[in-house]
Coordinates of C-alpha atoms in Angstrom, one line a residue:
X4 CA 2.9 -5.3 -14.8
X5 CA 2.5 -9.0 -14.0
X6 CA 4.7 -8.5 -10.9
X7 CA 2.8 -5.4 -9.8
X8 CA -0.5 -7.1 -10.2
X9 CA 0.9 -10.2 -8.4
X10 CA 1.9 -7.9 -5.5
X11 CA -1.6 -6.5 -5.3
X12 CA -3.1 -9.9 -5.3
X13 CA -0.8 -11.0 -2.5
X14 CA -1.4 -7.9 -0.3
X15 CA -5.2 -8.0 -0.9
X16 CA -5.5 -11.7 -0.1
X17 CA -3.2 -11.4 2.9
X18 CA -5.5 -8.7 4.4
X19 CA -8.4 -11.2 4.3
X20 CA -6.5 -14.2 5.7
X21 CA -5.1 -12.1 8.6
X22 CA -8.6 -10.6 9.3
X23 CA -10.0 -14.1 9.6
X24 CA -7.2 -15.1 12.0
X25 CA -7.7 -11.9 14.0
X26 CA -11.4 -12.6 14.4
X27 CA -10.7 -16.1 15.5
X28 CA -8.0 -15.0 18.0
X29 CA -10.3 -12.2 19.4
X30 CA -13.0 -14.7 20.1
X31 CA -10.8 -17.3 21.8
X32 CA -9.8 -15.3 25.0
X33 CA -9.3 -12.0 26.7
X34 CA -6.2 -9.9 26.8
X35 CA -4.6 -6.8 25.3
X36 CA -3.2 -6.2 21.9
X37 CA 0.0 -8.3 22.6
X38 CA -2.1 -11.3 23.7
X39 CA -4.3 -11.0 20.6
X40 CA -1.2 -10.9 18.4
X41 CA 0.3 -14.0 20.0
X42 CA -3.0 -15.9 19.6
X43 CA -3.2 -14.7 15.9
X44 CA 0.3 -16.0 15.3
X45 CA -0.8 -19.5 16.2
X46 CA -3.4 -19.3 13.5
X47 CA -2.3 -20.9 10.2
X48 CA -4.3 -18.2 8.2
X49 CA -2.3 -15.4 9.9
X50 CA 1.0 -17.1 8.9
X51 CA -0.3 -17.6 5.4
X52 CA -1.1 -13.8 5.3
X53 CA 2.4 -13.0 6.5
X54 CA 3.9 -15.2 3.8
X55 CA 1.8 -13.5 1.2
X56 CA 2.9 -10.1 2.5
X57 CA 6.5 -11.1 2.1
X58 CA 6.0 -12.5 -1.4
X59 CA 4.1 -9.3 -2.3
X60 CA 7.0 -7.1 -1.2
X61 CA 9.4 -9.1 -3.3
X62 CA 7.1 -8.7 -6.4
X63 CA 6.7 -5.0 -5.6
X64 CA 10.5 -4.5 -5.7
X65 CA 10.8 -6.5 -9.0
X66 CA 8.0 -4.4 -10.5
X67 CA 9.5 -1.1 -9.4
X68 CA 12.8 -2.1 -11.1
X69 CA 11.1 -2.5 -14.4
X70 CA 8.0 -0.4 -14.6
X71 CA 7.2 3.4 -14.1
X72 CA 6.3 4.2 -10.5
X73 CA 2.9 5.5 -11.5
X74 CA 1.9 2.1 -12.9
X75 CA 3.1 0.2 -9.8
X76 CA 1.5 2.6 -7.4
X77 CA -1.9 2.3 -9.2
X78 CA -1.6 -1.5 -9.2
X79 CA -0.8 -1.6 -5.5
X80 CA -3.8 0.6 -4.8
X81 CA -5.9 -2.1 -6.6
X82 CA -5.2 -4.5 -3.7
X83 CA -8.4 -3.0 -2.2
X84 CA -10.3 -4.5 -5.1
X85 CA -8.7 -7.9 -4.4
X86 CA -9.6 -7.6 -0.7
X87 CA -13.2 -6.8 -1.6
X88 CA -13.6 -9.8 -3.9
X89 CA -11.8 -12.3 -1.6
X90 CA -13.7 -10.9 1.4
X91 CA -17.0 -11.4 -0.5
X92 CA -16.2 -15.1 -0.8
X93 CA -14.3 -16.0 2.4
X94 CA -16.1 -13.7 4.9
X95 CA -19.5 -13.6 3.1
X96 CA -19.3 -9.8 2.9
X97 CA -22.1 -8.5 0.7
X98 CA -20.8 -6.1 -1.9
X99 CA -23.2 -3.5 -3.3
X100 CA -23.7 -3.1 -7.0
X101 CA -21.7 0.2 -6.7
X102 CA -18.8 -1.7 -5.1
X103 CA -18.8 -4.4 -7.8
X104 CA -18.8 -1.6 -10.4
X105 CA -15.8 0.0 -8.6
X106 CA -13.9 -3.4 -8.9
X107 CA -14.6 -3.3 -12.6
X108 CA -13.5 0.3 -12.8
X109 CA -10.2 -0.6 -11.1
X110 CA -9.6 -3.4 -13.6
X111 CA -10.4 -1.1 -16.5
X112 CA -8.0 1.5 -15.3
X113 CA -5.2 -1.0 -14.8
X114 CA -5.8 -2.4 -18.3
X115 CA -5.4 1.2 -19.7
X116 CA -2.2 1.6 -17.7
X117 CA -0.9 -1.7 -19.0
X118 CA -1.4 -0.6 -22.6
X119 CA 0.1 2.8 -22.1
X120 CA 3.0 2.2 -19.7
X121 CA 6.6 2.4 -21.1
X122 CA 9.7 1.1 -19.5
X123 CA 11.0 2.5 -16.2
X124 CA 12.8 5.8 -16.5
X125 CA 16.5 5.8 -17.4
X126 CA 17.6 8.4 -14.8
X127 CA 19.3 7.1 -11.7
X128 CA 18.3 10.0 -9.4
X129 CA 20.6 12.6 -8.0
X130 CA 22.1 12.6 -4.6
X131 CA 19.9 15.6 -3.8
X132 CA 16.8 13.5 -4.5
X133 CA 18.1 10.7 -2.2
X134 CA 18.6 13.2 0.6
X135 CA 15.1 14.6 -0.2
X136 CA 13.6 11.2 0.3
X137 CA 15.3 10.9 3.7
X138 CA 13.9 14.3 4.7
X139 CA 10.5 13.2 3.4
X140 CA 10.7 10.1 5.6
X141 CA 11.4 12.2 8.7
X142 CA 8.6 14.6 7.7
X143 CA 6.2 11.6 7.8
X144 CA 7.1 11.0 11.4
X145 CA 6.6 14.7 12.2
X146 CA 3.2 14.6 10.4
X147 CA 2.2 11.6 12.6
X148 CA 3.0 13.5 15.7
X149 CA 0.9 16.5 14.6
X150 CA -2.0 14.4 13.3
X151 CA -2.3 12.6 16.6
X152 CA -3.6 15.8 18.3
X153 CA -6.3 16.5 15.8
X154 CA -10.1 15.6 16.0
X155 CA -11.0 12.1 15.0
X156 CA -12.0 12.7 11.3
X157 CA -9.0 15.0 10.6
X158 CA -6.7 12.7 12.5
X159 CA -7.6 9.6 10.5
X160 CA -7.3 11.4 7.1
X161 CA -3.9 13.0 8.0
X162 CA -2.5 9.8 9.5
X163 CA -3.6 7.8 6.4
X164 CA -2.2 10.4 4.1
X165 CA 1.1 10.3 6.1
X166 CA 1.2 6.5 5.8
X167 CA 0.6 6.8 2.1
X168 CA 3.5 9.2 1.8
X169 CA 5.7 6.9 3.8
X170 CA 4.9 4.0 1.5
X171 CA 5.5 6.3 -1.5
X172 CA 9.0 7.0 -0.1
X173 CA 9.5 3.2 -0.2
X174 CA 8.4 3.1 -3.9
X175 CA 10.8 5.9 -4.9
X176 CA 13.8 4.8 -2.9
X177 CA 13.7 1.3 -4.3
X178 CA 14.6 3.0 -7.6
X179 CA 17.4 5.0 -5.9
X180 CA 19.3 2.0 -4.5
X181 CA 21.4 0.8 -7.4
X182 CA 23.8 -1.4 -5.4
X183 CA 23.6 -3.7 -2.4
X184 CA 27.3 -3.7 -1.7
X185 CA 27.7 -2.7 2.0
X186 CA 30.2 0.0 1.2
X187 CA 27.7 1.7 -1.1
X188 CA 24.5 0.8 0.7
X189 CA 25.6 2.2 4.1
X190 CA 26.5 5.6 2.5
X191 CA 23.3 5.9 0.5
X192 CA 20.7 8.1 2.1
X193 CA 18.0 6.3 0.1
X194 CA 18.6 3.1 2.1
X195 CA 17.9 4.8 5.4
X196 CA 14.9 6.6 3.8
X197 CA 13.4 3.3 2.7
X198 CA 13.7 1.8 6.2
X199 CA 12.5 4.9 8.0
X200 CA 9.7 5.6 5.5
X201 CA 8.4 2.1 5.6
X202 CA 8.5 1.8 9.4
X203 CA 6.8 5.2 9.9
X204 CA 4.1 4.4 7.3
X205 CA 3.2 1.2 9.1
X206 CA 3.0 2.9 12.5
X207 CA 0.9 5.8 11.2
X208 CA -1.5 3.5 9.3
X209 CA -1.9 1.3 12.4
X210 CA -2.6 4.4 14.5
X211 CA -5.1 5.7 11.9
X212 CA -7.1 2.5 11.9
X213 CA -7.1 2.2 15.6
X214 CA -8.2 5.8 16.3
X215 CA -10.4 6.9 13.4
X216 CA -12.4 6.0 10.4
X217 CA -11.1 3.1 8.3
X218 CA -12.6 4.6 5.1
X219 CA -11.1 8.0 5.7
X220 CA -7.7 6.7 6.6
X221 CA -7.6 4.3 3.6
X222 CA -8.6 7.1 1.2
X223 CA -5.7 9.2 2.5
X224 CA -3.4 6.2 2.1
X225 CA -4.4 5.6 -1.5
X226 CA -3.8 9.3 -2.4
X227 CA -0.5 9.5 -0.6
X228 CA 1.0 6.4 -2.1
X229 CA 0.0 7.1 -5.7
X230 CA 0.1 10.8 -6.6
X231 CA 3.4 11.9 -5.1
X232 CA 5.5 9.0 -6.1
X233 CA 4.1 9.1 -9.7
X234 CA 5.1 12.8 -10.0
X235 CA 8.6 12.0 -8.7
X236 CA 9.0 9.2 -11.2
X237 CA 7.9 11.3 -14.2
X238 CA 9.7 14.6 -13.2
X239 CA 13.0 13.3 -11.7
X240 CA 13.4 9.7 -12.8
X241 CA 12.4 9.9 -16.4
X242 CA 9.3 7.6 -16.3
X243 CA 7.4 7.9 -19.6
X244 CA 4.6 6.3 -21.5
X245 CA 4.5 4.7 -24.9
X246 CA 4.6 7.1 -27.8
X247 CA 1.3 8.9 -28.2
X248 CA -0.4 7.2 -25.2
X249 CA 0.3 9.6 -22.4
X250 CA -3.4 10.5 -22.4
X251 CA -4.3 6.9 -21.9
X252 CA -1.9 6.5 -19.0
X253 CA -3.2 9.6 -17.3
X254 CA -6.8 8.4 -17.8
X255 CA -6.0 4.8 -16.6
X256 CA -4.2 6.1 -13.5
X257 CA -7.1 8.4 -12.6
X258 CA -9.7 5.7 -13.2
X259 CA -7.8 3.0 -11.2
X260 CA -7.2 5.4 -8.2
X261 CA -10.8 6.6 -8.3
X262 CA -12.0 2.9 -8.2
X263 CA -9.7 2.2 -5.3
X264 CA -11.0 5.2 -3.4
X265 CA -14.6 3.9 -3.9
X266 CA -13.5 0.7 -2.1
X267 CA -11.7 2.4 0.7
X268 CA -13.8 0.7 3.4
X269 CA -11.9 -2.5 2.5
X270 CA -8.7 -1.0 3.9
X271 CA -9.5 -3.5 6.6
X272 CA -11.3 -6.6 5.5
X273 CA -14.5 -6.8 7.5
X274 CA -14.4 -9.5 10.2
X275 CA -18.1 -9.8 9.9
X276 CA -20.6 -8.4 7.4
X277 CA -20.9 -5.0 9.1
X278 CA -17.9 -5.0 11.4
X279 CA -14.3 -4.2 10.4
X280 CA -11.5 -6.3 11.7
X281 CA -8.6 -4.5 13.4
X282 CA -5.8 -5.1 10.9
X283 CA -3.8 -2.5 9.0
X284 CA -3.3 -3.3 5.3
X285 CA 0.3 -4.4 4.6
X286 CA 2.4 -2.8 2.0
X287 CA 5.6 -4.7 2.3
X288 CA 7.3 -2.5 4.8

């Protein structure tokens, strides 16, 4: 759980650093998205954010190799609480009493999960599940194509949900890759699902945040990356809780996800007190 929480801290803090860098870059000259990105890359805060994203991804992989997927997914969703707290300090964003309460709710849910979580499941995952993950990654791309034609509110929700499902594919496939030997890796459908799912998720989330409501897109993201992967871990990979504490794990999972949804507007760290910065939250892929 320490690695999962460490990943959440890295991702949540990276969001704020990159938001600050993006705000500075946007105010230093004209140009399109490419010019803005190049100016942001010259900002030390943006580079720190990228480094934190990389460290968070490594910690995420370590956590997924030792904890149930449901625990890691809920912990990663809590990165929104980290972003909220760090943004309140660095960007002088004013959090309401309800939002501070939501941060506390997330922490309480994660504490319950920490007490109830057992070790990761002992099932390796069938070849059928590996192929299913590859199909799911392709379905995420198809979902993005369909969602792009919807009205703004529905488009943001569906794109965010698709991004969450893509990141969920990453969470599951990490558990399905049991060897990094080239002869095994290149013939494992899960390896291609991981790359395709992560790439598709990032593209869909970027599109959602550019073309719709940040809050709506992030809510879809949280639901997509927690519920589905948790179910796969329990049903097909043997994830379990400590004896007699299944109820506490379910309650903690629900509480943590509910708290994260209440903080959905921090899917992008606000660049100013009332204005979101244009930066998609990183998830290590």
